[in-house]
């Protein structure tokens, strides 16, 4: 049957409920609270959270550029091929997103979806390094007052529903 863990992922802007977060899907206890822009969360094979970091790419001038470079470095050189992740936004993800779109696409995001983000959009990506463009699970609201939520079930380190049912079936047999 395998080990199963459930997470609740929420993305929202300051126009509605504040910052996005990841919570325990059973107890609703917040595990990670995001801050402005993009939060990248990596998972271990036992479904636990390996590490996470928020990247405030909104920042002006040198700080914003440095954070953009750090996000791109984390995806391109800090993640292993095949590693699963969640990306969620808080407050304002639009400003600077054009400079990280290629890294997000490497995780399964759709370039079109990233380019369609508006000021204070809410966005969640369930991805894996090495997916083709658009193969990740993306949930988005371009209306600043509407948050988005996703219940993520992981079995043996694999998000259910990602990359087709063959991946889920393989994870459940393990």
JSON list of C-alpha atoms in Angstrom, two decimals:
[
{"chain": "A", "resi": 1, "resn": "UNK", "atom": "CA", "xyz": [0.00, 0.00, 0.00]},
{"chain": "A", "resi": 2, "resn": "UNK", "atom": "CA", "xyz": [2.80, 2.43, 0.73]},
{"chain": "A", "resi": 3, "resn": "UNK", "atom": "CA", "xyz": [3.15, 5.41, 3.00]},
{"chain": "A", "resi": 4, "resn": "UNK", "atom": "CA", "xyz": [0.58, 8.17, 2.45]},
{"chain": "A", "resi": 5, "resn": "UNK", "atom": "CA", "xyz": [0.83, 11.80, 3.57]},
{"chain": "A", "resi": 6, "resn": "UNK", "atom": "CA", "xyz": [-1.69, 14.54, 2.89]},
{"chain": "A", "resi": 7, "resn": "UNK", "atom": "CA", "xyz": [-0.85, 18.24, 2.67]},
{"chain": "A", "resi": 8, "resn": "UNK", "atom": "CA", "xyz": [-3.09, 21.25, 2.12]},
{"chain": "A", "resi": 9, "resn": "UNK", "atom": "CA", "xyz": [-1.49, 23.91, -0.07]},
{"chain": "A", "resi": 10, "resn": "UNK", "atom": "CA", "xyz": [-2.91, 27.43, -0.15]},
{"chain": "A", "resi": 11, "resn": "UNK", "atom": "CA", "xyz": [-1.86, 30.37, -2.30]},
{"chain": "A", "resi": 12, "resn": "UNK", "atom": "CA", "xyz": [-3.32, 33.80, -1.70]},
{"chain": "A", "resi": 13, "resn": "UNK", "atom": "CA", "xyz": [-2.58, 37.49, -1.99]},
{"chain": "A", "resi": 14, "resn": "UNK", "atom": "CA", "xyz": [-2.62, 40.13, 0.69]},
{"chain": "A", "resi": 15, "resn": "UNK", "atom": "CA", "xyz": [-5.91, 41.28, -0.88]},
{"chain": "A", "resi": 16, "resn": "UNK", "atom": "CA", "xyz": [-7.70, 38.33, 0.70]},
{"chain": "A", "resi": 17, "resn": "UNK", "atom": "CA", "xyz": [-6.16, 36.11, 3.39]},
{"chain": "A", "resi": 18, "resn": "UNK", "atom": "CA", "xyz": [-2.50, 37.05, 3.64]},
{"chain": "A", "resi": 19, "resn": "UNK", "atom": "CA", "xyz": [0.36, 34.69, 2.83]},
{"chain": "A", "resi": 20, "resn": "UNK", "atom": "CA", "xyz": [0.13, 31.22, 1.32]},
{"chain": "A", "resi": 21, "resn": "UNK", "atom": "CA", "xyz": [1.05, 28.15, 3.31]},
{"chain": "A", "resi": 22, "resn": "UNK", "atom": "CA", "xyz": [1.34, 24.38, 3.48]},
{"chain": "A", "resi": 23, "resn": "UNK", "atom": "CA", "xyz": [-0.55, 22.63, 6.26]},
{"chain": "A", "resi": 24, "resn": "UNK", "atom": "CA", "xyz": [-0.95, 19.09, 7.49]},
{"chain": "A", "resi": 25, "resn": "UNK", "atom": "CA", "xyz": [-3.90, 17.81, 5.45]},
{"chain": "A", "resi": 26, "resn": "UNK", "atom": "CA", "xyz": [-5.41, 15.99, 8.44]},
{"chain": "A", "resi": 27, "resn": "UNK", "atom": "CA", "xyz": [-4.90, 18.39, 11.37]},
{"chain": "A", "resi": 28, "resn": "UNK", "atom": "CA", "xyz": [-4.76, 21.62, 9.31]},
{"chain": "A", "resi": 29, "resn": "UNK", "atom": "CA", "xyz": [-1.69, 22.67, 11.34]},
{"chain": "A", "resi": 30, "resn": "UNK", "atom": "CA", "xyz": [0.44, 25.09, 9.29]},
{"chain": "A", "resi": 31, "resn": "UNK", "atom": "CA", "xyz": [3.86, 23.60, 8.52]},
{"chain": "A", "resi": 32, "resn": "UNK", "atom": "CA", "xyz": [5.27, 26.26, 6.18]},
{"chain": "A", "resi": 33, "resn": "UNK", "atom": "CA", "xyz": [4.15, 29.86, 5.83]},
{"chain": "A", "resi": 34, "resn": "UNK", "atom": "CA", "xyz": [5.22, 31.65, 2.68]},
{"chain": "A", "resi": 35, "resn": "UNK", "atom": "CA", "xyz": [6.08, 35.29, 2.24]},
{"chain": "A", "resi": 36, "resn": "UNK", "atom": "CA", "xyz": [5.89, 37.62, -0.75]},
{"chain": "A", "resi": 37, "resn": "UNK", "atom": "CA", "xyz": [6.49, 35.99, -4.16]},
{"chain": "A", "resi": 38, "resn": "UNK", "atom": "CA", "xyz": [7.42, 32.32, -4.70]},
{"chain": "A", "resi": 39, "resn": "UNK", "atom": "CA", "xyz": [8.03, 29.57, -2.14]},
{"chain": "A", "resi": 40, "resn": "UNK", "atom": "CA", "xyz": [9.82, 26.42, -3.38]},
{"chain": "A", "resi": 41, "resn": "UNK", "atom": "CA", "xyz": [9.31, 23.24, -1.33]},
{"chain": "A", "resi": 42, "resn": "UNK", "atom": "CA", "xyz": [11.24, 19.99, -1.96]},
{"chain": "A", "resi": 43, "resn": "UNK", "atom": "CA", "xyz": [10.18, 16.53, -0.74]},
{"chain": "A", "resi": 44, "resn": "UNK", "atom": "CA", "xyz": [11.99, 13.42, 0.45]},
{"chain": "A", "resi": 45, "resn": "UNK", "atom": "CA", "xyz": [11.11, 9.90, -0.72]},
{"chain": "A", "resi": 46, "resn": "UNK", "atom": "CA", "xyz": [9.25, 9.31, 2.58]},
{"chain": "A", "resi": 47, "resn": "UNK", "atom": "CA", "xyz": [6.85, 12.22, 1.80]},
{"chain": "A", "resi": 48, "resn": "UNK", "atom": "CA", "xyz": [8.46, 14.52, 4.35]},
{"chain": "A", "resi": 49, "resn": "UNK", "atom": "CA", "xyz": [9.54, 18.04, 3.49]},
{"chain": "A", "resi": 50, "resn": "UNK", "atom": "CA", "xyz": [13.23, 18.09, 2.62]},
{"chain": "A", "resi": 51, "resn": "UNK", "atom": "CA", "xyz": [13.62, 21.87, 2.63]},
{"chain": "A", "resi": 52, "resn": "UNK", "atom": "CA", "xyz": [11.94, 25.06, 1.52]},
{"chain": "A", "resi": 53, "resn": "UNK", "atom": "CA", "xyz": [12.68, 28.70, 0.84]},
{"chain": "A", "resi": 54, "resn": "UNK", "atom": "CA", "xyz": [10.73, 31.78, -0.15]},
{"chain": "A", "resi": 55, "resn": "UNK", "atom": "CA", "xyz": [12.16, 33.85, -2.99]},
{"chain": "A", "resi": 56, "resn": "UNK", "atom": "CA", "xyz": [10.97, 37.46, -2.99]},
{"chain": "A", "resi": 57, "resn": "UNK", "atom": "CA", "xyz": [11.58, 38.22, -6.65]},
{"chain": "A", "resi": 58, "resn": "UNK", "atom": "CA", "xyz": [9.40, 41.34, -6.39]},
{"chain": "A", "resi": 59, "resn": "UNK", "atom": "CA", "xyz": [12.20, 43.34, -4.79]},
{"chain": "A", "resi": 60, "resn": "UNK", "atom": "CA", "xyz": [13.54, 46.30, -6.71]},
{"chain": "A", "resi": 61, "resn": "UNK", "atom": "CA", "xyz": [17.05, 46.66, -8.09]},
{"chain": "A", "resi": 62, "resn": "UNK", "atom": "CA", "xyz": [19.91, 44.55, -6.82]},
{"chain": "A", "resi": 63, "resn": "UNK", "atom": "CA", "xyz": [17.91, 42.60, -4.19]},
{"chain": "A", "resi": 64, "resn": "UNK", "atom": "CA", "xyz": [15.28, 41.44, -6.67]},
{"chain": "A", "resi": 65, "resn": "UNK", "atom": "CA", "xyz": [17.91, 40.45, -9.24]},
{"chain": "A", "resi": 66, "resn": "UNK", "atom": "CA", "xyz": [19.90, 38.51, -6.64]},
{"chain": "A", "resi": 67, "resn": "UNK", "atom": "CA", "xyz": [16.80, 36.62, -5.49]},
{"chain": "A", "resi": 68, "resn": "UNK", "atom": "CA", "xyz": [15.84, 35.80, -9.08]},
{"chain": "A", "resi": 69, "resn": "UNK", "atom": "CA", "xyz": [19.34, 34.41, -9.60]},
{"chain": "A", "resi": 70, "resn": "UNK", "atom": "CA", "xyz": [19.04, 32.37, -6.38]},
{"chain": "A", "resi": 71, "resn": "UNK", "atom": "CA", "xyz": [15.71, 30.86, -7.46]},
{"chain": "A", "resi": 72, "resn": "UNK", "atom": "CA", "xyz": [17.10, 29.91, -10.86]},
{"chain": "A", "resi": 73, "resn": "UNK", "atom": "CA", "xyz": [20.21, 28.44, -9.20]},
{"chain": "A", "resi": 74, "resn": "UNK", "atom": "CA", "xyz": [18.07, 26.42, -6.75]},
{"chain": "A", "resi": 75, "resn": "UNK", "atom": "CA", "xyz": [16.07, 24.85, -9.59]},
{"chain": "A", "resi": 76, "resn": "UNK", "atom": "CA", "xyz": [18.87, 24.43, -12.14]},
{"chain": "A", "resi": 77, "resn": "UNK", "atom": "CA", "xyz": [21.69, 23.26, -9.85]},
{"chain": "A", "resi": 78, "resn": "UNK", "atom": "CA", "xyz": [20.16, 22.65, -6.41]},
{"chain": "A", "resi": 79, "resn": "UNK", "atom": "CA", "xyz": [17.56, 20.06, -7.41]},
{"chain": "A", "resi": 80, "resn": "UNK", "atom": "CA", "xyz": [18.16, 16.54, -8.61]},
{"chain": "A", "resi": 81, "resn": "UNK", "atom": "CA", "xyz": [16.54, 15.34, -11.83]},
{"chain": "A", "resi": 82, "resn": "UNK", "atom": "CA", "xyz": [13.25, 13.68, -10.89]},
{"chain": "A", "resi": 83, "resn": "UNK", "atom": "CA", "xyz": [12.94, 15.48, -7.54]},
{"chain": "A", "resi": 84, "resn": "UNK", "atom": "CA", "xyz": [9.36, 16.44, -6.63]},
{"chain": "A", "resi": 85, "resn": "UNK", "atom": "CA", "xyz": [8.41, 19.91, -5.50]},
{"chain": "A", "resi": 86, "resn": "UNK", "atom": "CA", "xyz": [5.63, 22.37, -4.77]},
{"chain": "A", "resi": 87, "resn": "UNK", "atom": "CA", "xyz": [5.80, 26.02, -5.72]},
{"chain": "A", "resi": 88, "resn": "UNK", "atom": "CA", "xyz": [3.22, 28.39, -4.25]},
{"chain": "A", "resi": 89, "resn": "UNK", "atom": "CA", "xyz": [2.86, 32.14, -4.24]},
{"chain": "A", "resi": 90, "resn": "UNK", "atom": "CA", "xyz": [1.96, 34.74, -1.67]},
{"chain": "A", "resi": 91, "resn": "UNK", "atom": "CA", "xyz": [1.04, 38.38, -2.13]},
{"chain": "A", "resi": 92, "resn": "UNK", "atom": "CA", "xyz": [2.64, 39.42, -5.44]},
{"chain": "A", "resi": 93, "resn": "UNK", "atom": "CA", "xyz": [4.14, 36.86, -7.86]},
{"chain": "A", "resi": 94, "resn": "UNK", "atom": "CA", "xyz": [3.91, 38.76, -11.14]},
{"chain": "A", "resi": 95, "resn": "UNK", "atom": "CA", "xyz": [6.80, 41.21, -10.88]},
{"chain": "A", "resi": 96, "resn": "UNK", "atom": "CA", "xyz": [9.96, 39.33, -11.92]},
{"chain": "A", "resi": 97, "resn": "UNK", "atom": "CA", "xyz": [8.21, 36.08, -12.89]},
{"chain": "A", "resi": 98, "resn": "UNK", "atom": "CA", "xyz": [9.30, 36.55, -16.50]},
{"chain": "A", "resi": 99, "resn": "UNK", "atom": "CA", "xyz": [12.87, 36.01, -15.29]},
{"chain": "A", "resi": 100, "resn": "UNK", "atom": "CA", "xyz": [12.17, 32.66, -13.60]},
{"chain": "A", "resi": 101, "resn": "UNK", "atom": "CA", "xyz": [9.71, 31.25, -16.15]},
{"chain": "A", "resi": 102, "resn": "UNK", "atom": "CA", "xyz": [12.33, 28.96, -17.75]},
{"chain": "A", "resi": 103, "resn": "UNK", "atom": "CA", "xyz": [13.12, 27.42, -14.35]},
{"chain": "A", "resi": 104, "resn": "UNK", "atom": "CA", "xyz": [9.42, 26.91, -13.60]},
{"chain": "A", "resi": 105, "resn": "UNK", "atom": "CA", "xyz": [8.96, 25.24, -16.99]},
{"chain": "A", "resi": 106, "resn": "UNK", "atom": "CA", "xyz": [11.72, 22.75, -16.02]},
{"chain": "A", "resi": 107, "resn": "UNK", "atom": "CA", "xyz": [9.42, 21.76, -13.12]},
{"chain": "A", "resi": 108, "resn": "UNK", "atom": "CA", "xyz": [6.41, 21.20, -15.39]},
{"chain": "A", "resi": 109, "resn": "UNK", "atom": "CA", "xyz": [4.85, 24.67, -15.44]},
{"chain": "A", "resi": 110, "resn": "UNK", "atom": "CA", "xyz": [3.27, 26.12, -18.54]},
{"chain": "A", "resi": 111, "resn": "UNK", "atom": "CA", "xyz": [4.96, 29.24, -19.88]},
{"chain": "A", "resi": 112, "resn": "UNK", "atom": "CA", "xyz": [1.54, 30.54, -20.89]},
{"chain": "A", "resi": 113, "resn": "UNK", "atom": "CA", "xyz": [0.22, 30.18, -17.33]},
{"chain": "A", "resi": 114, "resn": "UNK", "atom": "CA", "xyz": [3.20, 32.00, -15.80]},
{"chain": "A", "resi": 115, "resn": "UNK", "atom": "CA", "xyz": [2.94, 34.78, -18.37]},
{"chain": "A", "resi": 116, "resn": "UNK", "atom": "CA", "xyz": [-0.80, 35.14, -17.62]},
{"chain": "A", "resi": 117, "resn": "UNK", "atom": "CA", "xyz": [-0.25, 35.87, -13.91]},
{"chain": "A", "resi": 118, "resn": "UNK", "atom": "CA", "xyz": [-1.67, 39.24, -12.91]},
{"chain": "A", "resi": 119, "resn": "UNK", "atom": "CA", "xyz": [-0.85, 41.49, -9.99]},
{"chain": "A", "resi": 120, "resn": "UNK", "atom": "CA", "xyz": [-1.57, 39.52, -6.80]},
{"chain": "A", "resi": 121, "resn": "UNK", "atom": "CA", "xyz": [-2.52, 36.31, -8.63]},
{"chain": "A", "resi": 122, "resn": "UNK", "atom": "CA", "xyz": [-2.60, 33.07, -6.64]},
{"chain": "A", "resi": 123, "resn": "UNK", "atom": "CA", "xyz": [-0.58, 30.17, -8.10]},
{"chain": "A", "resi": 124, "resn": "UNK", "atom": "CA", "xyz": [0.34, 26.60, -7.09]},
{"chain": "A", "resi": 125, "resn": "UNK", "atom": "CA", "xyz": [2.55, 24.18, -9.04]},
{"chain": "A", "resi": 126, "resn": "UNK", "atom": "CA", "xyz": [2.97, 20.52, -8.17]},
{"chain": "A", "resi": 127, "resn": "UNK", "atom": "CA", "xyz": [6.02, 19.59, -10.21]},
{"chain": "A", "resi": 128, "resn": "UNK", "atom": "CA", "xyz": [9.11, 17.51, -10.73]},
{"chain": "A", "resi": 129, "resn": "UNK", "atom": "CA", "xyz": [12.44, 18.52, -12.17]},
{"chain": "A", "resi": 130, "resn": "UNK", "atom": "CA", "xyz": [12.59, 17.15, -15.70]},
{"chain": "A", "resi": 131, "resn": "UNK", "atom": "CA", "xyz": [8.88, 17.25, -16.54]},
{"chain": "A", "resi": 132, "resn": "UNK", "atom": "CA", "xyz": [8.00, 18.71, -19.91]},
{"chain": "A", "resi": 133, "resn": "UNK", "atom": "CA", "xyz": [6.25, 22.04, -20.12]},
{"chain": "A", "resi": 134, "resn": "UNK", "atom": "CA", "xyz": [2.68, 21.83, -18.88]},
{"chain": "A", "resi": 135, "resn": "UNK", "atom": "CA", "xyz": [2.97, 18.35, -17.32]},
{"chain": "A", "resi": 136, "resn": "UNK", "atom": "CA", "xyz": [2.87, 19.66, -13.77]},
{"chain": "A", "resi": 137, "resn": "UNK", "atom": "CA", "xyz": [-0.34, 20.34, -11.88]},
{"chain": "A", "resi": 138, "resn": "UNK", "atom": "CA", "xyz": [-1.05, 24.07, -11.92]},
{"chain": "A", "resi": 139, "resn": "UNK", "atom": "CA", "xyz": [-3.81, 25.85, -10.02]},
{"chain": "A", "resi": 140, "resn": "UNK", "atom": "CA", "xyz": [-4.18, 29.57, -10.63]},
{"chain": "A", "resi": 141, "resn": "UNK", "atom": "CA", "xyz": [-6.49, 32.47, -9.91]},
{"chain": "A", "resi": 142, "resn": "UNK", "atom": "CA", "xyz": [-5.83, 35.73, -11.70]},
{"chain": "A", "resi": 143, "resn": "UNK", "atom": "CA", "xyz": [-8.39, 37.51, -9.48]},
{"chain": "A", "resi": 144, "resn": "UNK", "atom": "CA", "xyz": [-6.55, 38.99, -6.49]},
{"chain": "A", "resi": 145, "resn": "UNK", "atom": "CA", "xyz": [-9.37, 38.34, -4.02]},
{"chain": "A", "resi": 146, "resn": "UNK", "atom": "CA", "xyz": [-9.69, 34.62, -4.81]},
{"chain": "A", "resi": 147, "resn": "UNK", "atom": "CA", "xyz": [-7.17, 32.26, -3.17]},
{"chain": "A", "resi": 148, "resn": "UNK", "atom": "CA", "xyz": [-6.49, 28.77, -4.50]},
{"chain": "A", "resi": 149, "resn": "UNK", "atom": "CA", "xyz": [-6.13, 25.53, -2.55]},
{"chain": "A", "resi": 150, "resn": "UNK", "atom": "CA", "xyz": [-4.96, 22.05, -3.42]},
{"chain": "A", "resi": 151, "resn": "UNK", "atom": "CA", "xyz": [-5.02, 18.88, -1.36]},
{"chain": "A", "resi": 152, "resn": "UNK", "atom": "CA", "xyz": [-1.82, 17.02, -2.14]},
{"chain": "A", "resi": 153, "resn": "UNK", "atom": "CA", "xyz": [-1.67, 13.31, -1.41]},
{"chain": "A", "resi": 154, "resn": "UNK", "atom": "CA", "xyz": [1.78, 11.81, -1.58]},
{"chain": "A", "resi": 155, "resn": "UNK", "atom": "CA", "xyz": [2.47, 8.08, -1.65]},
{"chain": "A", "resi": 156, "resn": "UNK", "atom": "CA", "xyz": [6.07, 6.97, -1.19]},
{"chain": "A", "resi": 157, "resn": "UNK", "atom": "CA", "xyz": [7.34, 10.40, -2.22]},
{"chain": "A", "resi": 158, "resn": "UNK", "atom": "CA", "xyz": [5.20, 10.67, -5.38]},
{"chain": "A", "resi": 159, "resn": "UNK", "atom": "CA", "xyz": [2.38, 13.24, -5.66]},
{"chain": "A", "resi": 160, "resn": "UNK", "atom": "CA", "xyz": [-0.83, 11.47, -6.68]},
{"chain": "A", "resi": 161, "resn": "UNK", "atom": "CA", "xyz": [-2.12, 12.64, -10.05]},
{"chain": "A", "resi": 162, "resn": "UNK", "atom": "CA", "xyz": [1.21, 13.94, -11.31]},
{"chain": "A", "resi": 163, "resn": "UNK", "atom": "CA", "xyz": [2.63, 12.60, -14.57]},
{"chain": "A", "resi": 164, "resn": "UNK", "atom": "CA", "xyz": [-0.24, 10.21, -15.22]},
{"chain": "A", "resi": 165, "resn": "UNK", "atom": "CA", "xyz": [-1.65, 7.24, -13.40]},
{"chain": "A", "resi": 166, "resn": "UNK", "atom": "CA", "xyz": [1.32, 4.98, -14.17]},
{"chain": "A", "resi": 167, "resn": "UNK", "atom": "CA", "xyz": [3.45, 6.95, -11.70]},
{"chain": "A", "resi": 168, "resn": "UNK", "atom": "CA", "xyz": [0.76, 6.72, -9.03]},
{"chain": "A", "resi": 169, "resn": "UNK", "atom": "CA", "xyz": [0.24, 2.99, -9.65]},
{"chain": "A", "resi": 170, "resn": "UNK", "atom": "CA", "xyz": [3.98, 2.38, -9.35]},
{"chain": "A", "resi": 171, "resn": "UNK", "atom": "CA", "xyz": [4.14, 4.35, -6.09]},
{"chain": "A", "resi": 172, "resn": "UNK", "atom": "CA", "xyz": [1.22, 2.42, -4.61]},
{"chain": "A", "resi": 173, "resn": "UNK", "atom": "CA", "xyz": [2.83, -0.97, -5.37]},
{"chain": "A", "resi": 174, "resn": "UNK", "atom": "CA", "xyz": [6.04, -0.07, -3.57]}
]
